[in-house]
Amino acid sequence: IATSGDPCSHSLDKSITLPPDEIFRNLENAKRFAIDIGGSLTKLAYYSTVQHKVAKVRSFDNTAKEASSEKLYEISVQEEITARLHFIKFENAYIETCLDFIKDHLVNTDTKLIKATGGGAHKFKDLIEKKLGLKVDKEDEMTCLIRGCNFVLRNIPHEAFIFTKHADSEFRFQNTHPDIFPYLLVNIGSGVSIIKVESEDKFERIGGSSIGGGTFWGLGALLTKTKRFDELLQLASKGQHTNLDMLVKDIYGGSYGSLGLTGDLIASSFGKSATTDKEFSKEDIAKSLLHMISNDIGQLACLYARLHSLTRVYFGGFFIRGHPVTMHTITYSINFFTKGEVQALFLRHEGYLGAIGAFLKGAEEDNPNQYSWGENYAGSSGLMSASPDINPMQRARSGTFDMLEMDRLERKLVNLPLLEDPSSYVPDTVDLTVDPLAREYWLFCFEDALDGVVKRAVASQPDLPEAVERAEKFRQKYRHKLQTLRQQPFAYGSLTVRSLLDTREHCLNEFNFPDPYSKIKQRENDAALRCYQKAVAALDALGWEEKQFALVRGVLAGNVFDWGAKAFFHSTSLLLLLFVPERPWLVDSYNQWLQRLKGPPHKCAVFFVDNSGMDIILGVMPFVRELLLRGTEVVLASNSSPALNDVTNGELQILTETIAAMDPIIQAGLKEDRLVLVQTGSSSPCLDLGRLDKELTIVVRERRADLVVIEGMGRAVHTNYFARLSCESLKMAVIKNPWLAERLGGKLFSVVFKYELPTPPPPAAPPMKEEEEEEAVFSP
């Protein structure tokens, strides 16, 4: 597709091919549009409905006292329609080509207008209306920017990052505080605007400067004769500012100790140029200019942050745009002026903020903020490397297309109210972004397992001949993602085992494999149910202390055999499952747990469950049964959607009803509302306690839960191993990966049994004496 010579393209004719399965995906179902046109880049946003397959389970209404030989439930793959947001970024030179492409593929829309923002919205207004036949409705640029910023901070956990140029990892991602307000947004475009944001709709421009990105570009063009902004930054990255800048040591021969100034500080930008006759290189001029502008902006931002007592300061605008040189100089400036008290924060999707905000303004009638949204890794480009020396082609990426896709989640997600400190909670145990040895090991593991995943995906849909072709496309897509993450581990935020698993699930869903383990789970559930009554009878025959230990070993044994070894289903006693090693375990708080069980019962336990089959039926359910016998209410929290062989809420409902037909204790728990089943809102094999179904958190609060149980390697070791809660917690897992076991100081099949008490509150201050009270009241 070739662009015409329209003057709006303000560039040479471009010829590009737009594959519809990669760019402008699902355009035929687009419902609403928004566009943000800057000086060089266009960001297009649209909302579409996506039809994809989901796995559903339906009970056969088996109410017999004994589990019959027939299957308990049937699995059906149904079509479901969900909402997706698409954001695409490309050079303005391609705008006419892209508008033609949209016009040709737009078939199911009934929208009559397109929301527009940015400086170029007026310039391209006639072209947009002519090409698309949509009325351009312009929105305030700053309002759109703030709306977009709020949206990404609220919905993308690893949106913000600190840039550290010389560290092992350029990007250090920050966990977003549950309450994103207040914050300072420093938008560096042609000039600088500094905005204080206090809530969704309350913000004000509290300051700014005419010395911004336009100043750097304009002066740079005059001094170096370089007209392109990116080329100017490239020059700066190779320059040495000390050839032009006068340093403290150039004046005083060293540091100025009495004022606390080190010798390497810039005393005067471009100071040497007035007293030296030699010619200065373009690179050195660009670098000196960049430092001058960045230091000025950094000091201004720090002063406003201090004036308004704000510690979260985000930087954005075309001056930043992921460029390492600008991020580094801004970071250095902020660190210097605040003595490290405030950190410069940048945003992964900074370039999309205006387009997102414009879209949200146009979608107010649908109230998008009432939902939670999640980044779809399968359809998003991810953050590119900021260092030209890592890959010389990276900066050329702006000449192609970047994509961001976000799916509307069925459940509103919030943090678990029992987290000790939600703002410091980090779900993941190992950050592969900063651990190259761990990163290479896990990337190899996931690539090595790819053939097996493809085979399971095909086997899960034996009646669909095209499944083979779709599975091959999945293989290619996921392998490409792994290769990207090998080069750019920061592409989707902090790289972790959880994010690798989630990316795989996203890619499987993209090619309509919603539950590759469905038939395996069904077989294992059927087999385990046949052993339930005998297993419970064997447990009930034990003495109290022996029974408590057997219950714990049962959960651990179920966790060991989550891959479904048939030989072990024929055991009538969980005590025969000897793969669980003898105590002492790698992490062993069992004695403390046993002592706690001799005390009063917990009011309510929240149990985050793991696998189907033996794990949930012969491990978790007997443990839950014992809690119910003690007088403890139990909330069983399971995945909303499939992931690996984890039990879903739909499956667990059927399994629990079937067990209740065999077990009067479970039946009474359900009938008396002392045993409830709630979904987590997750479709991951791991667990993020910062993003849980709001309904689950309401149940936790209403029932005043005082015990959290987390089981399984994904939920209790890969994630939440270090999580601190404000109530008692129990984490149980068997480590089934030799590398991870060794990393934690154990060996294969090592046991983690971690019972923790909440951190005690600090002691109360002693009461003041009467004269101290008077002094406190009248003290100025």
JSON list of N, CA and C in Angstrom, two decimals, residues 434-483:
[
{"chain": "A", "resi": 434, "resn": "VAL", "atom": "N", "xyz": [16.46, -8.78, 36.31]},
{"chain": "A", "resi": 434, "resn": "VAL", "atom": "CA", "xyz": [17.75, -8.40, 36.91]},
{"chain": "A", "resi": 434, "resn": "VAL", "atom": "C", "xyz": [18.60, -9.62, 37.28]},
{"chain": "A", "resi": 435, "resn": "ASP", "atom": "N", "xyz": [18.16, -10.80, 36.90]},
{"chain": "A", "resi": 435, "resn": "ASP", "atom": "CA", "xyz": [18.89, -12.03, 37.23]},
{"chain": "A", "resi": 435, "resn": "ASP", "atom": "C", "xyz": [19.14, -12.81, 35.94]},
{"chain": "A", "resi": 436, "resn": "PRO", "atom": "N", "xyz": [20.26, -12.52, 35.23]},
{"chain": "A", "resi": 436, "resn": "PRO", "atom": "CA", "xyz": [20.48, -13.12, 33.90]},
{"chain": "A", "resi": 436, "resn": "PRO", "atom": "C", "xyz": [20.57, -14.64, 33.91]},
{"chain": "A", "resi": 437, "resn": "LEU", "atom": "N", "xyz": [21.14, -15.23, 34.96]},
{"chain": "A", "resi": 437, "resn": "LEU", "atom": "CA", "xyz": [21.25, -16.70, 35.01]},
{"chain": "A", "resi": 437, "resn": "LEU", "atom": "C", "xyz": [19.86, -17.33, 35.13]},
{"chain": "A", "resi": 438, "resn": "ALA", "atom": "N", "xyz": [19.06, -16.79, 36.03]},
{"chain": "A", "resi": 438, "resn": "ALA", "atom": "CA", "xyz": [17.69, -17.29, 36.20]},
{"chain": "A", "resi": 438, "resn": "ALA", "atom": "C", "xyz": [16.88, -17.06, 34.94]},
{"chain": "A", "resi": 439, "resn": "ARG", "atom": "N", "xyz": [17.07, -15.91, 34.31]},
{"chain": "A", "resi": 439, "resn": "ARG", "atom": "CA", "xyz": [16.32, -15.59, 33.09]},
{"chain": "A", "resi": 439, "resn": "ARG", "atom": "C", "xyz": [16.61, -16.60, 31.98]},
{"chain": "A", "resi": 440, "resn": "GLU", "atom": "N", "xyz": [17.88, -16.89, 31.76]},
{"chain": "A", "resi": 440, "resn": "GLU", "atom": "CA", "xyz": [18.24, -17.80, 30.68]},
{"chain": "A", "resi": 440, "resn": "GLU", "atom": "C", "xyz": [17.71, -19.20, 30.97]},
{"chain": "A", "resi": 441, "resn": "TYR", "atom": "N", "xyz": [17.76, -19.61, 32.24]},
{"chain": "A", "resi": 441, "resn": "TYR", "atom": "CA", "xyz": [17.26, -20.95, 32.60]},
{"chain": "A", "resi": 441, "resn": "TYR", "atom": "C", "xyz": [15.78, -21.06, 32.29]},
{"chain": "A", "resi": 442, "resn": "TRP", "atom": "N", "xyz": [14.98, -20.08, 32.75]},
{"chain": "A", "resi": 442, "resn": "TRP", "atom": "CA", "xyz": [13.53, -20.19, 32.58]},
{"chain": "A", "resi": 442, "resn": "TRP", "atom": "C", "xyz": [13.09, -20.00, 31.13]},
{"chain": "A", "resi": 443, "resn": "LEU", "atom": "N", "xyz": [13.78, -19.13, 30.40]},
{"chain": "A", "resi": 443, "resn": "LEU", "atom": "CA", "xyz": [13.45, -18.99, 28.98]},
{"chain": "A", "resi": 443, "resn": "LEU", "atom": "C", "xyz": [13.71, -20.29, 28.24]},
{"chain": "A", "resi": 444, "resn": "PHE", "atom": "N", "xyz": [14.80, -20.96, 28.59]},
{"chain": "A", "resi": 444, "resn": "PHE", "atom": "CA", "xyz": [15.09, -22.27, 27.98]},
{"chain": "A", "resi": 444, "resn": "PHE", "atom": "C", "xyz": [14.00, -23.28, 28.36]},
{"chain": "A", "resi": 445, "resn": "CYS", "atom": "N", "xyz": [13.59, -23.29, 29.63]},
{"chain": "A", "resi": 445, "resn": "CYS", "atom": "CA", "xyz": [12.55, -24.23, 30.09]},
{"chain": "A", "resi": 445, "resn": "CYS", "atom": "C", "xyz": [11.26, -24.06, 29.30]},
{"chain": "A", "resi": 446, "resn": "PHE", "atom": "N", "xyz": [10.84, -22.81, 29.13]},
{"chain": "A", "resi": 446, "resn": "PHE", "atom": "CA", "xyz": [9.58, -22.56, 28.43]},
{"chain": "A", "resi": 446, "resn": "PHE", "atom": "C", "xyz": [9.69, -22.90, 26.95]},
{"chain": "A", "resi": 447, "resn": "GLU", "atom": "N", "xyz": [10.85, -22.64, 26.35]},
{"chain": "A", "resi": 447, "resn": "GLU", "atom": "CA", "xyz": [11.02, -22.99, 24.94]},
{"chain": "A", "resi": 447, "resn": "GLU", "atom": "C", "xyz": [11.08, -24.50, 24.78]},
{"chain": "A", "resi": 448, "resn": "ASP", "atom": "N", "xyz": [11.74, -25.16, 25.71]},
{"chain": "A", "resi": 448, "resn": "ASP", "atom": "CA", "xyz": [11.87, -26.61, 25.66]},
{"chain": "A", "resi": 448, "resn": "ASP", "atom": "C", "xyz": [10.51, -27.30, 25.83]},
{"chain": "A", "resi": 449, "resn": "ALA", "atom": "N", "xyz": [9.62, -26.68, 26.60]},
{"chain": "A", "resi": 449, "resn": "ALA", "atom": "CA", "xyz": [8.30, -27.28, 26.87]},
{"chain": "A", "resi": 449, "resn": "ALA", "atom": "C", "xyz": [7.28, -27.01, 25.76]},
{"chain": "A", "resi": 450, "resn": "LEU", "atom": "N", "xyz": [7.67, -26.23, 24.76]},
{"chain": "A", "resi": 450, "resn": "LEU", "atom": "CA", "xyz": [6.71, -25.76, 23.75]},
{"chain": "A", "resi": 450, "resn": "LEU", "atom": "C", "xyz": [6.08, -26.89, 22.96]},
{"chain": "A", "resi": 451, "resn": "ASP", "atom": "N", "xyz": [6.87, -27.88, 22.57]},
{"chain": "A", "resi": 451, "resn": "ASP", "atom": "CA", "xyz": [6.32, -29.02, 21.81]},
{"chain": "A", "resi": 451, "resn": "ASP", "atom": "C", "xyz": [5.21, -29.73, 22.58]},
{"chain": "A", "resi": 452, "resn": "GLY", "atom": "N", "xyz": [5.44, -29.93, 23.87]},
{"chain": "A", "resi": 452, "resn": "GLY", "atom": "CA", "xyz": [4.44, -30.59, 24.71]},
{"chain": "A", "resi": 452, "resn": "GLY", "atom": "C", "xyz": [3.15, -29.80, 24.81]},
{"chain": "A", "resi": 453, "resn": "VAL", "atom": "N", "xyz": [3.28, -28.48, 24.92]},
{"chain": "A", "resi": 453, "resn": "VAL", "atom": "CA", "xyz": [2.10, -27.62, 25.01]},
{"chain": "A", "resi": 453, "resn": "VAL", "atom": "C", "xyz": [1.30, -27.69, 23.71]},
{"chain": "A", "resi": 454, "resn": "VAL", "atom": "N", "xyz": [2.01, -27.68, 22.58]},
{"chain": "A", "resi": 454, "resn": "VAL", "atom": "CA", "xyz": [1.35, -27.77, 21.27]},
{"chain": "A", "resi": 454, "resn": "VAL", "atom": "C", "xyz": [0.58, -29.08, 21.16]},
{"chain": "A", "resi": 455, "resn": "LYS", "atom": "N", "xyz": [1.19, -30.19, 21.58]},
{"chain": "A", "resi": 455, "resn": "LYS", "atom": "CA", "xyz": [0.54, -31.51, 21.50]},
{"chain": "A", "resi": 455, "resn": "LYS", "atom": "C", "xyz": [-0.72, -31.54, 22.37]},
{"chain": "A", "resi": 456, "resn": "ARG", "atom": "N", "xyz": [-0.63, -30.97, 23.58]},
{"chain": "A", "resi": 456, "resn": "ARG", "atom": "CA", "xyz": [-1.80, -30.96, 24.47]},
{"chain": "A", "resi": 456, "resn": "ARG", "atom": "C", "xyz": [-2.92, -30.10, 23.88]},
{"chain": "A", "resi": 457, "resn": "ALA", "atom": "N", "xyz": [-2.52, -28.98, 23.28]},
{"chain": "A", "resi": 457, "resn": "ALA", "atom": "CA", "xyz": [-3.53, -28.10, 22.68]},
{"chain": "A", "resi": 457, "resn": "ALA", "atom": "C", "xyz": [-4.30, -28.82, 21.58]},
{"chain": "A", "resi": 458, "resn": "VAL", "atom": "N", "xyz": [-3.59, -29.52, 20.70]},
{"chain": "A", "resi": 458, "resn": "VAL", "atom": "CA", "xyz": [-4.23, -30.26, 19.61]},
{"chain": "A", "resi": 458, "resn": "VAL", "atom": "C", "xyz": [-5.10, -31.38, 20.18]},
{"chain": "A", "resi": 459, "resn": "ALA", "atom": "N", "xyz": [-4.57, -32.10, 21.18]},
{"chain": "A", "resi": 459, "resn": "ALA", "atom": "CA", "xyz": [-5.30, -33.23, 21.76]},
{"chain": "A", "resi": 459, "resn": "ALA", "atom": "C", "xyz": [-6.58, -32.78, 22.47]},
{"chain": "A", "resi": 460, "resn": "SER", "atom": "N", "xyz": [-6.63, -31.53, 22.90]},
{"chain": "A", "resi": 460, "resn": "SER", "atom": "CA", "xyz": [-7.82, -31.04, 23.61]},
{"chain": "A", "resi": 460, "resn": "SER", "atom": "C", "xyz": [-8.98, -30.76, 22.65]},
{"chain": "A", "resi": 461, "resn": "GLN", "atom": "N", "xyz": [-8.70, -30.75, 21.34]},
{"chain": "A", "resi": 461, "resn": "GLN", "atom": "CA", "xyz": [-9.76, -30.48, 20.35]},
{"chain": "A", "resi": 461, "resn": "GLN", "atom": "C", "xyz": [-9.67, -31.52, 19.22]},
{"chain": "A", "resi": 462, "resn": "PRO", "atom": "N", "xyz": [-9.88, -32.79, 19.55]},
{"chain": "A", "resi": 462, "resn": "PRO", "atom": "CA", "xyz": [-9.70, -33.86, 18.55]},
{"chain": "A", "resi": 462, "resn": "PRO", "atom": "C", "xyz": [-10.70, -33.79, 17.39]},
{"chain": "A", "resi": 463, "resn": "ASP", "atom": "N", "xyz": [-11.83, -33.14, 17.60]},
{"chain": "A", "resi": 463, "resn": "ASP", "atom": "CA", "xyz": [-12.86, -33.09, 16.56]},
{"chain": "A", "resi": 463, "resn": "ASP", "atom": "C", "xyz": [-12.71, -31.89, 15.62]},
{"chain": "A", "resi": 464, "resn": "LEU", "atom": "N", "xyz": [-11.67, -31.09, 15.83]},
{"chain": "A", "resi": 464, "resn": "LEU", "atom": "CA", "xyz": [-11.48, -29.91, 15.00]},
{"chain": "A", "resi": 464, "resn": "LEU", "atom": "C", "xyz": [-10.19, -30.05, 14.19]},
{"chain": "A", "resi": 465, "resn": "PRO", "atom": "N", "xyz": [-10.28, -30.42, 12.92]},
{"chain": "A", "resi": 465, "resn": "PRO", "atom": "CA", "xyz": [-9.08, -30.67, 12.12]},
{"chain": "A", "resi": 465, "resn": "PRO", "atom": "C", "xyz": [-8.17, -29.45, 11.97]},
{"chain": "A", "resi": 466, "resn": "GLU", "atom": "N", "xyz": [-8.75, -28.24, 12.03]},
{"chain": "A", "resi": 466, "resn": "GLU", "atom": "CA", "xyz": [-7.91, -27.05, 11.86]},
{"chain": "A", "resi": 466, "resn": "GLU", "atom": "C", "xyz": [-7.11, -26.73, 13.13]},
{"chain": "A", "resi": 467, "resn": "ALA", "atom": "N", "xyz": [-7.32, -27.53, 14.20]},
{"chain": "A", "resi": 467, "resn": "ALA", "atom": "CA", "xyz": [-6.59, -27.30, 15.46]},
{"chain": "A", "resi": 467, "resn": "ALA", "atom": "C", "xyz": [-5.08, -27.41, 15.26]},
{"chain": "A", "resi": 468, "resn": "VAL", "atom": "N", "xyz": [-4.66, -28.29, 14.36]},
{"chain": "A", "resi": 468, "resn": "VAL", "atom": "CA", "xyz": [-3.22, -28.47, 14.12]},
{"chain": "A", "resi": 468, "resn": "VAL", "atom": "C", "xyz": [-2.61, -27.18, 13.58]},
{"chain": "A", "resi": 469, "resn": "GLU", "atom": "N", "xyz": [-3.31, -26.56, 12.63]},
{"chain": "A", "resi": 469, "resn": "GLU", "atom": "CA", "xyz": [-2.82, -25.32, 12.03]},
{"chain": "A", "resi": 469, "resn": "GLU", "atom": "C", "xyz": [-2.79, -24.19, 13.07]},
{"chain": "A", "resi": 470, "resn": "ARG", "atom": "N", "xyz": [-3.84, -24.10, 13.88]},
{"chain": "A", "resi": 470, "resn": "ARG", "atom": "CA", "xyz": [-3.88, -23.07, 14.92]},
{"chain": "A", "resi": 470, "resn": "ARG", "atom": "C", "xyz": [-2.78, -23.29, 15.96]},
{"chain": "A", "resi": 471, "resn": "ALA", "atom": "N", "xyz": [-2.53, -24.55, 16.30]},
{"chain": "A", "resi": 471, "resn": "ALA", "atom": "CA", "xyz": [-1.49, -24.86, 17.28]},
{"chain": "A", "resi": 471, "resn": "ALA", "atom": "C", "xyz": [-0.12, -24.47, 16.76]},
{"chain": "A", "resi": 472, "resn": "GLU", "atom": "N", "xyz": [0.09, -24.63, 15.46]},
{"chain": "A", "resi": 472, "resn": "GLU", "atom": "CA", "xyz": [1.37, -24.25, 14.87]},
{"chain": "A", "resi": 472, "resn": "GLU", "atom": "C", "xyz": [1.54, -22.73, 14.90]},
{"chain": "A", "resi": 473, "resn": "LYS", "atom": "N", "xyz": [0.44, -22.01, 14.67]},
{"chain": "A", "resi": 473, "resn": "LYS", "atom": "CA", "xyz": [0.51, -20.54, 14.76]},
{"chain": "A", "resi": 473, "resn": "LYS", "atom": "C", "xyz": [0.80, -20.11, 16.20]},
{"chain": "A", "resi": 474, "resn": "PHE", "atom": "N", "xyz": [0.19, -20.82, 17.16]},
{"chain": "A", "resi": 474, "resn": "PHE", "atom": "CA", "xyz": [0.50, -20.54, 18.56]},
{"chain": "A", "resi": 474, "resn": "PHE", "atom": "C", "xyz": [1.98, -20.74, 18.83]},
{"chain": "A", "resi": 475, "resn": "ARG", "atom": "N", "xyz": [2.55, -21.85, 18.33]},
{"chain": "A", "resi": 475, "resn": "ARG", "atom": "CA", "xyz": [3.96, -22.14, 18.55]},
{"chain": "A", "resi": 475, "resn": "ARG", "atom": "C", "xyz": [4.83, -20.98, 18.04]},
{"chain": "A", "resi": 476, "resn": "GLN", "atom": "N", "xyz": [4.53, -20.53, 16.82]},
{"chain": "A", "resi": 476, "resn": "GLN", "atom": "CA", "xyz": [5.32, -19.46, 16.22]},
{"chain": "A", "resi": 476, "resn": "GLN", "atom": "C", "xyz": [5.21, -18.16, 17.02]},
{"chain": "A", "resi": 477, "resn": "LYS", "atom": "N", "xyz": [3.99, -17.85, 17.42]},
{"chain": "A", "resi": 477, "resn": "LYS", "atom": "CA", "xyz": [3.75, -16.61, 18.17]},
{"chain": "A", "resi": 477, "resn": "LYS", "atom": "C", "xyz": [4.48, -16.64, 19.51]},
{"chain": "A", "resi": 478, "resn": "TYR", "atom": "N", "xyz": [4.33, -17.73, 20.26]},
{"chain": "A", "resi": 478, "resn": "TYR", "atom": "CA", "xyz": [4.94, -17.79, 21.59]},
{"chain": "A", "resi": 478, "resn": "TYR", "atom": "C", "xyz": [6.46, -17.87, 21.50]},
{"chain": "A", "resi": 479, "resn": "ARG", "atom": "N", "xyz": [6.96, -18.61, 20.51]},
{"chain": "A", "resi": 479, "resn": "ARG", "atom": "CA", "xyz": [8.42, -18.68, 20.35]},
{"chain": "A", "resi": 479, "resn": "ARG", "atom": "C", "xyz": [8.98, -17.28, 20.03]},
{"chain": "A", "resi": 480, "resn": "HIS", "atom": "N", "xyz": [8.25, -16.54, 19.20]},
{"chain": "A", "resi": 480, "resn": "HIS", "atom": "CA", "xyz": [8.68, -15.17, 18.89]},
{"chain": "A", "resi": 480, "resn": "HIS", "atom": "C", "xyz": [8.68, -14.31, 20.15]},
{"chain": "A", "resi": 481, "resn": "LYS", "atom": "N", "xyz": [7.66, -14.48, 21.00]},
{"chain": "A", "resi": 481, "resn": "LYS", "atom": "CA", "xyz": [7.62, -13.73, 22.26]},
{"chain": "A", "resi": 481, "resn": "LYS", "atom": "C", "xyz": [8.83, -14.07, 23.14]},
{"chain": "A", "resi": 482, "resn": "LEU", "atom": "N", "xyz": [9.18, -15.36, 23.21]},
{"chain": "A", "resi": 482, "resn": "LEU", "atom": "CA", "xyz": [10.33, -15.77, 24.03]},
{"chain": "A", "resi": 482, "resn": "LEU", "atom": "C", "xyz": [11.62, -15.18, 23.47]},
{"chain": "A", "resi": 483, "resn": "GLN", "atom": "N", "xyz": [11.74, -15.14, 22.16]},
{"chain": "A", "resi": 483, "resn": "GLN", "atom": "CA", "xyz": [12.93, -14.56, 21.55]},
{"chain": "A", "resi": 483, "resn": "GLN", "atom": "C", "xyz": [13.01, -13.05, 21.83]}
]
